[in-house]
Short mmCIF file of C-alpha atoms in Angstrom, two decimals:
data_model
loop_
_atom_site.label_atom_id
_atom_site.label_comp_id
_atom_site.label_asym_id
_atom_site.label_seq_id
_atom_site.Cartn_x
_atom_site.Cartn_y
_atom_site.Cartn_z
CA MET A 277 167.38 145.40 119.00
CA LYS A 278 164.41 143.45 120.37
CA TRP A 279 162.21 146.54 119.96
CA LYS A 280 163.24 146.82 116.31
CA ILE A 281 162.37 143.18 115.63
CA THR A 282 159.00 143.58 117.30
CA PHE A 283 158.37 146.70 115.22
CA LEU A 284 159.22 144.88 111.99
CA PHE A 285 156.84 142.01 112.71
CA LEU A 286 154.02 144.19 114.07
CA PRO A 287 152.23 144.56 110.68
CA PHE A 288 152.18 140.79 110.26
CA LEU A 289 150.76 140.33 113.73
CA LEU A 290 148.08 142.91 113.05
CA ASN A 291 147.16 141.24 109.74
CA ALA A 292 146.85 137.79 111.32
CA GLU A 293 143.20 136.73 111.50
CA ASN A 294 141.59 134.20 113.77
CA PHE A 295 139.13 131.57 112.59
CA ASN A 296 135.99 133.42 113.67
CA GLU A 297 137.04 136.49 111.68
CA LEU A 298 137.55 134.37 108.58
CA ILE A 299 134.14 132.72 108.94
CA LYS A 300 132.54 136.17 108.68
CA ARG A 301 134.00 136.41 105.18
CA ILE A 302 132.20 133.35 103.88
CA ASN A 303 129.36 135.50 102.52
CA ASN A 304 131.93 137.02 100.17
CA SER A 305 132.55 133.64 98.56
CA ASN A 306 131.49 133.38 94.93
CA VAL A 307 129.92 130.01 95.68
CA VAL A 308 127.66 131.65 98.28
CA LYS A 309 126.77 134.37 95.80
CA ILE A 310 125.75 131.73 93.25
CA TYR A 311 123.43 130.05 95.76
CA GLN A 312 122.00 133.43 96.72
CA LYS A 313 121.11 133.94 93.06
CA ASN A 314 119.44 130.53 93.09
CA ILE A 315 117.17 131.81 95.87
CA GLU A 316 116.31 134.88 93.81
CA ILE A 317 115.51 132.67 90.82
CA GLN A 318 113.32 130.44 92.95
CA LYS A 319 111.42 133.47 94.26
CA GLN A 320 110.58 134.38 90.66
CA LYS A 321 109.44 130.81 89.98
CA LEU A 322 107.12 131.07 92.98
CA ASN A 323 105.74 134.35 91.64
CA GLN A 324 105.12 132.65 88.28
CA ALA A 325 103.22 129.82 89.96
CA ILE A 326 101.10 132.24 92.03
CA ALA A 327 100.34 134.31 88.91
CA LYS A 328 98.46 131.38 87.36
CA ASN A 329 95.94 131.58 90.19
CA TYR A 330 94.89 135.11 89.20
CA GLY A 331 93.73 134.38 85.68
CA LYS A 332 95.07 135.90 82.49
CA ILE A 333 94.19 138.95 80.41
CA ASP A 334 95.28 138.95 76.76
CA PHE A 335 95.02 141.55 74.02
CA GLU A 336 95.10 140.39 70.42
CA TYR A 337 95.00 142.43 67.23
CA ASP A 338 95.11 140.61 63.89
CA TYR A 339 95.23 141.84 60.32
CA SER A 340 94.88 139.61 57.28
CA HIS A 341 94.85 140.45 53.58
CA LEU A 342 93.08 137.97 51.31
CA PHE A 343 94.03 137.50 47.70
CA GLU A 344 90.35 137.61 46.74
CA ASN A 345 87.22 139.06 48.25
CA THR A 346 85.19 136.63 50.33
CA VAL A 347 82.07 135.57 48.47
CA MET A 348 79.13 133.24 49.16
CA LYS A 349 78.14 130.94 46.30
CA MET A 350 74.72 129.26 45.81
CA ASN A 351 72.79 127.57 43.06
CA SER A 352 69.29 128.86 42.21
CA PRO A 353 66.91 127.13 39.71
CA GLN A 354 65.65 129.62 37.10
CA PRO A 355 63.12 128.96 34.27
CA VAL A 356 64.59 129.34 30.80
CA ALA A 357 61.42 128.48 28.77
CA ALA A 358 57.66 128.82 29.39
CA GLU A 359 54.28 127.63 27.97
CA ASN A 360 51.20 129.89 27.56
CA LYS A 361 48.02 128.08 28.41
CA GLY A 362 44.83 130.04 28.51
CA GLY A 363 46.63 133.23 29.09
CA ASN A 364 48.75 131.68 31.88
CA ILE A 365 52.47 131.19 31.50
CA TYR A 366 53.95 128.02 32.99
CA PRO A 367 57.72 127.32 33.21
CA LEU A 368 58.74 124.31 31.25
CA ILE A 369 62.53 124.21 31.64
CA TYR A 370 64.58 125.12 34.74
CA LYS A 371 68.33 125.66 34.92
CA ASN A 372 70.54 126.03 37.99
CA ILE A 373 72.21 129.39 37.97
CA ASN A 374 75.35 130.03 40.11
CA ILE A 375 74.89 133.17 42.15
CA GLN A 376 77.85 134.82 43.95
CA THR A 377 77.39 137.36 46.68
CA LYS A 378 80.23 139.36 48.25
CA VAL A 379 80.32 138.81 52.00
CA GLY A 380 83.72 140.19 52.94
CA ASN A 381 86.64 142.40 51.95
CA LYS A 382 90.20 141.49 51.20
CA ASN A 383 91.34 143.46 54.27
CA ASN A 384 90.13 142.06 57.60
CA PHE A 385 90.86 143.28 61.14
CA ILE A 386 90.19 141.52 64.45
CA GLY A 387 90.67 143.04 67.88
CA MET A 388 90.05 141.15 71.12
CA LEU A 389 90.59 141.75 74.83
CA SER A 390 90.03 138.47 76.68
CA PHE A 391 90.08 137.26 80.27
CA SER A 392 90.52 133.63 81.33
CA TYR A 393 90.21 132.46 84.93
CA PRO A 394 90.79 128.92 86.27
CA ILE A 395 87.78 128.19 88.48
CA PHE A 396 88.92 124.63 89.25
CA THR A 397 92.00 122.75 88.02
CA GLY A 398 91.87 119.65 90.19
CA PHE A 399 94.13 121.42 92.73
CA GLU A 400 96.93 121.45 90.15
CA ILE A 401 97.68 125.18 90.55
CA SER A 402 97.55 125.18 94.36
CA ASN A 403 99.85 122.16 94.53
CA ALA A 404 102.23 123.75 92.02
CA ILE A 405 102.38 126.86 94.23
CA ASP A 406 103.11 124.69 97.28
CA ILE A 407 105.92 122.95 95.37
CA GLU A 408 107.56 126.26 94.50
CA LYS A 409 107.26 127.38 98.14
CA LEU A 410 108.99 124.16 99.18
CA ASN A 411 111.63 124.67 96.49
CA LEU A 412 112.25 128.17 97.83
CA MET A 413 112.71 126.80 101.34
CA LYS A 414 115.00 124.11 99.95
CA SER A 415 117.08 126.75 98.13
CA LYS A 416 117.57 128.62 101.41
CA LEU A 417 118.58 125.38 103.13
CA ASP A 418 120.97 124.61 100.26
CA LEU A 419 122.58 127.99 100.89
CA GLN A 420 122.97 127.14 104.59
CA ASN A 421 124.46 123.79 103.65
CA ILE A 422 126.98 125.31 101.23
CA LYS A 423 128.03 127.70 104.00
CA ARG A 424 128.37 124.67 106.28
CA ASN A 425 130.68 123.01 103.75
CA LEU A 426 132.65 126.21 103.28
CA ILE A 427 133.15 126.47 107.05
CA LEU A 428 134.48 122.91 107.06
CA ASN A 429 136.82 123.62 104.13
CA THR A 430 137.98 126.85 105.76
CA ALA A 431 138.58 125.03 109.06
CA LYS A 432 140.58 122.31 107.30
CA LEU A 433 142.78 124.89 105.57
CA TYR A 434 143.08 126.97 108.74
CA ALA A 435 144.19 123.91 110.72
CA GLY A 436 146.68 122.95 108.01
CA ILE A 437 148.12 126.47 107.86
CA TYR A 438 148.45 126.55 111.65
CA ALA A 439 150.27 123.19 111.67
CA LEU A 440 152.69 124.36 108.97
CA LYS A 441 153.24 127.67 110.73
CA GLU A 442 154.17 125.84 113.93
CA LYS A 443 156.36 123.45 111.95
CA ILE A 444 158.25 126.42 110.51
CA LYS A 445 158.64 127.74 114.05
CA ALA A 446 160.04 124.40 115.22
CA LEU A 447 162.42 124.22 112.25
CA ASN A 448 163.62 127.74 112.90
CA GLU A 449 164.34 126.75 116.51
CA ALA A 450 166.27 123.73 115.20
CA LYS A 451 168.13 126.00 112.78
CA LYS A 452 169.01 128.33 115.64
CA ALA A 453 170.23 125.37 117.70
CA LEU A 454 172.42 124.25 114.80
CA LEU A 455 173.92 127.72 114.47
CA SER A 456 174.74 127.66 118.17
CA ALA A 457 176.25 124.20 117.82
CA LYS A 458 178.23 125.36 114.81
CA GLU A 459 179.72 128.25 116.82
CA GLN A 460 180.73 125.84 119.54
CA ALA A 461 182.12 123.38 117.01
CA SER A 462 184.09 126.14 115.27
CA ALA A 463 185.67 127.08 118.58
CA LEU A 464 186.60 123.46 119.24
CA TYR A 465 187.91 123.13 115.67
CA LYS A 466 190.22 126.10 116.13
CA GLU A 467 191.57 124.47 119.26
CA GLY A 468 192.17 121.27 117.31
CA LEU A 469 189.57 119.30 119.23
CA LEU A 470 187.29 118.67 116.22
CA ASN A 471 188.02 117.77 112.64
CA LYS A 472 186.71 119.57 109.55
CA SER A 473 184.22 116.81 108.70
CA THR A 474 182.31 117.57 111.90
CA LEU A 475 181.77 121.19 110.82
CA ASP A 476 180.75 120.02 107.34
CA GLU A 477 178.20 117.66 108.81
CA ILE A 478 176.64 120.48 110.85
CA ASP A 479 176.57 122.64 107.70
CA ALA A 480 174.84 119.86 105.76
CA LYS A 481 172.18 119.54 108.44
CA TYR A 482 171.80 123.31 108.50
CA TYR A 483 171.13 123.48 104.75
CA GLU A 484 168.79 120.52 104.99
CA ILE A 485 166.68 122.28 107.61
CA THR A 486 166.81 125.55 105.62
CA ALA A 487 165.47 123.74 102.55
CA ASN A 488 162.78 122.11 104.70
CA ILE A 489 161.75 125.54 105.99
CA GLU A 490 161.41 126.92 102.45
CA GLU A 491 159.41 123.89 101.34
CA THR A 492 157.10 124.23 104.35
CA LYS A 493 156.66 127.94 103.64
CA ALA A 494 155.68 127.11 100.06
CA ASN A 495 153.12 124.56 101.29
CA LYS A 496 151.76 127.11 103.74
CA LYS A 497 151.48 129.72 100.96
CA SER A 498 149.64 127.19 98.81
CA LEU A 499 147.06 126.63 101.56
CA LEU A 500 146.70 130.39 102.02
CA ASN A 501 146.05 130.71 98.28
CA ASN A 502 143.32 128.06 98.55
CA LEU A 503 141.84 129.98 101.47
CA ASP A 504 141.89 133.17 99.38
CA TYR A 505 140.01 131.34 96.63
CA ILE A 506 137.34 129.91 98.94
CA LEU A 507 136.68 133.19 100.74
CA ASN A 508 137.21 135.35 97.64
CA THR A 509 139.44 137.66 99.69
CA LYS A 510 143.09 138.05 100.62
CA VAL A 511 144.33 136.33 103.78
CA SER A 512 147.97 137.08 104.56
CA SER A 513 148.32 135.12 107.80
CA ILE A 514 146.36 133.48 110.58
CA SER A 515 146.57 133.56 114.35
CA GLY A 516 146.17 130.70 116.83
CA LEU A 517 143.53 128.02 117.38
CA GLU A 518 140.37 128.84 119.29
CA GLN A 519 139.14 126.55 122.02
CA ILE A 520 136.07 124.71 120.72
CA LYS A 521 133.76 122.70 122.95
CA LEU A 522 132.05 119.59 121.70
CA LYS A 523 128.28 120.15 121.57
CA LYS A 524 125.40 117.73 121.84
CA ALA A 525 124.39 116.33 118.47
CA ASN A 526 121.11 117.14 116.74
CA ILE A 527 121.35 115.48 113.32
CA LEU A 528 117.87 116.57 112.20
CA ASN A 529 118.94 120.18 112.60
CA ARG A 530 121.46 119.90 109.76
CA PRO A 531 120.50 122.04 106.72
CA ASP A 532 121.21 119.22 104.27
CA VAL A 533 118.88 116.90 106.19
CA LYS A 534 116.20 119.59 106.29
CA ALA A 535 116.62 120.10 102.53
CA ILE A 536 115.93 116.42 101.92
CA GLN A 537 112.85 116.68 104.13
CA GLN A 538 111.64 119.43 101.79
CA THR A 539 112.27 117.08 98.87
CA LEU A 540 110.01 114.49 100.51
CA LYS A 541 107.23 117.08 100.74
CA ILE A 542 107.80 118.05 97.10
CA THR A 543 107.39 114.46 95.93
CA GLN A 544 104.11 114.24 97.87
CA LYS A 545 102.84 117.39 96.14
CA ALA A 546 104.00 116.04 92.78
CA LEU A 547 101.86 112.94 93.44
CA SER A 548 98.86 115.19 94.12
CA ILE A 549 99.45 116.99 90.81
CA ALA A 550 99.61 113.67 88.98
CA LYS A 551 96.25 112.70 90.52
CA SER A 552 94.70 115.96 89.30
CA GLY A 553 94.70 114.46 85.79
CA PHE A 554 91.62 112.43 86.81
CA LEU A 555 89.68 115.54 87.85
CA PRO A 556 87.83 117.97 85.56
CA LYS A 557 89.16 121.44 84.86
CA ILE A 558 86.79 124.40 84.67
CA TYR A 559 87.70 127.77 83.19
CA LEU A 560 85.76 131.00 82.91
CA GLN A 561 86.39 133.02 79.77
CA ALA A 562 85.14 136.44 78.71
CA GLY A 563 86.18 138.71 75.91
CA ILE A 564 85.52 141.96 74.10
CA LYS A 565 85.95 141.13 70.43
CA LYS A 566 85.39 143.10 67.21
CA GLU A 567 85.80 142.04 63.58
CA ALA A 568 85.88 144.83 60.99
CA THR A 569 87.08 145.83 57.57
CA ASN A 570 89.00 148.88 58.76
CA ALA A 571 91.96 149.32 61.09
CA PHE A 572 89.90 151.25 63.67
CA LEU A 573 87.43 148.35 64.02
CA SER A 574 84.49 150.65 63.38
CA GLN A 575 83.10 149.35 60.10
CA ASN A 576 81.89 146.03 58.77
CA ASN A 577 79.44 145.94 55.87
CA TYR A 578 78.96 142.18 55.92
CA GLN A 579 78.43 141.07 59.52
CA ASN A 580 78.09 142.42 63.04
CA ILE A 581 81.19 144.10 64.41
CA ASP A 582 80.72 143.15 68.06
CA LYS A 583 81.49 139.48 68.76
CA SER A 584 82.09 139.80 72.49
CA PHE A 585 81.47 136.68 74.53
CA VAL A 586 81.27 134.95 77.91
CA ALA A 587 82.08 131.25 78.07
CA LEU A 588 82.46 128.44 80.57
CA SER A 589 84.91 125.73 79.59
CA VAL A 590 84.88 122.28 81.17
CA GLN A 591 87.70 119.90 80.30
CA TYR A 592 87.64 116.30 81.40
CA ASN A 593 89.94 113.68 80.04
CA ILE A 594 88.13 110.41 79.34
CA PHE A 595 90.99 108.47 77.81
CA ASN A 596 94.60 109.30 76.92
CA GLY A 597 96.12 105.86 76.56
CA GLY A 598 96.87 105.47 80.28
CA GLU A 599 99.19 108.50 80.44
CA ASP A 600 97.60 109.93 83.62
CA LYS A 601 97.77 106.56 85.35
CA SER A 602 101.42 106.21 84.38
CA LYS A 603 102.16 109.69 85.78
CA ILE A 604 100.65 108.68 89.13
CA GLU A 605 102.76 105.51 89.23
CA GLU A 606 105.87 107.51 88.36
CA ALA A 607 105.11 110.00 91.14
CA LYS A 608 104.59 107.15 93.63
CA ILE A 609 107.91 105.56 92.68
CA SER A 610 109.67 108.94 92.96
CA LYS A 611 108.24 109.39 96.44
CA MET A 612 109.37 105.92 97.52
CA LYS A 613 112.82 106.63 96.08
CA ALA A 614 113.00 109.90 98.04
CA ASP A 615 111.96 108.07 101.24
CA ILE A 616 114.69 105.47 100.77
CA PHE A 617 117.26 108.17 99.99
CA TYR A 618 116.30 110.08 103.13
CA ILE A 619 116.69 107.02 105.37
CA ASN A 620 120.00 106.14 103.75
CA TYR A 621 121.25 109.73 104.07
CA LEU A 622 120.35 109.83 107.76
CA ASN A 623 122.29 106.61 108.32
CA LYS A 624 125.23 108.08 106.41
CA VAL A 625 125.42 111.34 108.40
CA LYS A 626 124.98 109.49 111.69
CA THR A 627 127.88 107.22 110.74
CA GLU A 628 130.01 110.23 109.79
CA TYR A 629 129.30 111.85 113.14
CA GLN A 630 130.16 108.68 115.06
CA ASN A 631 133.42 108.40 113.10
CA ASP A 632 134.20 112.04 113.94
CA LEU A 633 133.92 111.20 117.63
CA LEU A 634 136.17 108.16 117.21
CA ASP A 635 138.77 110.22 115.35
CA LEU A 636 138.57 112.96 117.96
CA ASN A 637 139.02 110.55 120.83
CA ALA A 638 142.05 108.97 119.15
CA LEU A 639 143.55 112.40 118.44
CA LYS A 640 143.26 113.45 122.06
CA LYS A 641 145.17 110.35 123.15
CA ARG A 642 147.80 110.99 120.47
CA PHE A 643 148.11 114.61 121.59
CA PHE A 644 148.77 113.54 125.18
CA ALA A 645 151.49 111.19 123.92
CA ALA A 646 152.92 113.87 121.61
CA LYS A 647 153.30 116.34 124.49
CA LYS A 648 155.15 113.71 126.48
CA GLU A 649 157.37 113.00 123.47
CA VAL A 650 158.25 116.70 123.08
CA LYS A 651 159.19 116.86 126.74
CA ALA A 652 161.37 113.76 126.38
CA ARG A 653 162.99 114.96 123.13
CA LYS A 654 163.76 118.33 124.65
CA SER A 655 165.37 116.69 127.69
CA TYR A 656 167.41 114.38 125.45
CA TYR A 657 168.52 117.29 123.23
CA GLU A 658 169.70 119.28 126.27
CA TYR A 659 171.59 116.21 127.50
CA ILE A 660 173.29 115.61 124.13
CA ARG A 661 174.05 119.32 123.73
CA ALA A 662 175.80 119.38 127.10
CA LYS A 663 177.75 116.25 126.19
CA PHE A 664 178.67 117.75 122.80
CA ASN A 665 179.95 120.92 124.45
CA GLU A 666 182.12 118.75 126.64
CA GLY A 667 183.34 116.79 123.59
CA LEU A 668 181.69 113.60 124.82
CA ALA A 669 179.05 113.32 122.03
CA ASP A 670 179.59 113.45 118.30
CA VAL A 671 177.79 115.73 115.83
CA THR A 672 175.61 112.92 114.48
CA ASP A 673 173.96 112.47 117.85
CA LEU A 674 173.48 116.23 118.16
CA ASN A 675 171.96 116.55 114.68
CA ASP A 676 169.67 113.63 115.37
CA ALA A 677 168.53 115.10 118.70
CA ILE A 678 167.82 118.50 117.11
CA ALA A 679 165.89 116.95 114.19
CA LYS A 680 163.82 114.66 116.41
CA LEU A 681 162.92 117.53 118.75
CA ALA A 682 161.74 119.61 115.76
CA ASP A 683 159.74 116.65 114.40
CA ALA A 684 158.16 116.03 117.80
CA LYS A 685 157.07 119.67 118.10
CA ALA A 686 155.68 119.66 114.54
CA LYS A 687 153.77 116.44 115.20
CA ARG A 688 152.36 117.79 118.46
CA ASP A 689 151.09 120.96 116.77
CA TYR A 690 149.73 119.02 113.80
CA ILE A 691 147.70 116.82 116.16
CA LYS A 692 146.54 119.95 117.97
CA SER A 693 145.32 121.41 114.68
CA GLU A 694 143.53 118.15 113.85
CA ILE A 695 141.75 118.22 117.23
CA PHE A 696 140.59 121.74 116.41
CA PHE A 697 139.28 120.64 113.00
CA TYR A 698 137.59 117.42 114.13
CA THR A 699 135.93 119.12 117.10
CA LEU A 700 134.47 121.71 114.72
CA LYS A 701 133.60 118.99 112.20
CA ALA A 702 131.86 116.90 114.86
CA ASN A 703 129.77 119.91 115.90
CA ILE A 704 128.81 120.73 112.31
CA ASP A 705 128.19 117.10 111.36
CA GLY A 706 126.12 116.81 114.52
CA GLY A 707 123.85 119.66 113.49
CA ASN A 708 125.50 122.55 115.39
CA LYS A 709 127.23 125.56 113.88
#
């Protein structure tokens, strides 16, 4: 019979996964996938920033149809009367005559291939590229940090599932003890040594523990469902708790702290960009341009077709109402805000780590006491059980001893699971994986 039971439970044992196996599934989480896409987006933003440093080539082809032909108008004085003196004719009266000359068609075509290159932008482009590089690094650190949080959430659920699993085990042991007590009580009842109320009281306790087992199973299933959601995969059961050693802290190694350090660098670069508003910007421009009266840009009866050019553009802002100065002040304030946030965040994570150590130390002391309590409750239960079998203890004492032993075991295993979680949490909060 024992072999059959083992065979029935073998699939469940094989499906049980330890914590390290579950951690490997974190990359399957949808949250991780979202942050991975953020990295891909940031890579494209970096490419966009770098592209501005290579200049720009544009092709433009325009067609316009005028309602009237383009003409040039001018006034020309013309004599309208003359006087003959000595055989010579002299104009006496002049009149302005409006002369119109056609200088363009209704159909006009322009084609241009142009190149623009930023020779100097006050270091605006180079600083913008540096910012996007820092943002890319920050995105990668954000991904590491979200994995860190997912590990913590997984550990919390894993510890909770383990505690409930052990509680179910303890309740099943209590249920088994009640069944044994019921068999003994039934035998005594048949001999007239116990009354019916004693059996009923054992039954009531039995159903109470059965209901508690079902409730605990439901809570365990709920935590497993949450674990499925976080890892985006199915987890049917878990195994035991791994032994985790407390590592030396290195707060500055935390990905969230490193991400904020990148933010500090970004604010410094943003200040440099704001200062670039006080520097001139120089651009080189060149273009192949044709204006014609046909679609193939090969004919123009009114002006030269080729209007190609080379130009050097210098832009320097003399006055814009103090906008550039205000941008610099804003960038300075943003940098100071980031500095304050960084200091405050460091203090916060250091405090969290110190509290982890305090919680862990208290849990270890509680665990020592819980083991002693289990030992004492087990000894008391065995004593009461022996007395009950001899008819020297009533069923209330037996029920109480069974329940307290189950509670003591559940509390011991809960504290054990909390030690597992807080040891892992202290390592992660301290900057270690």
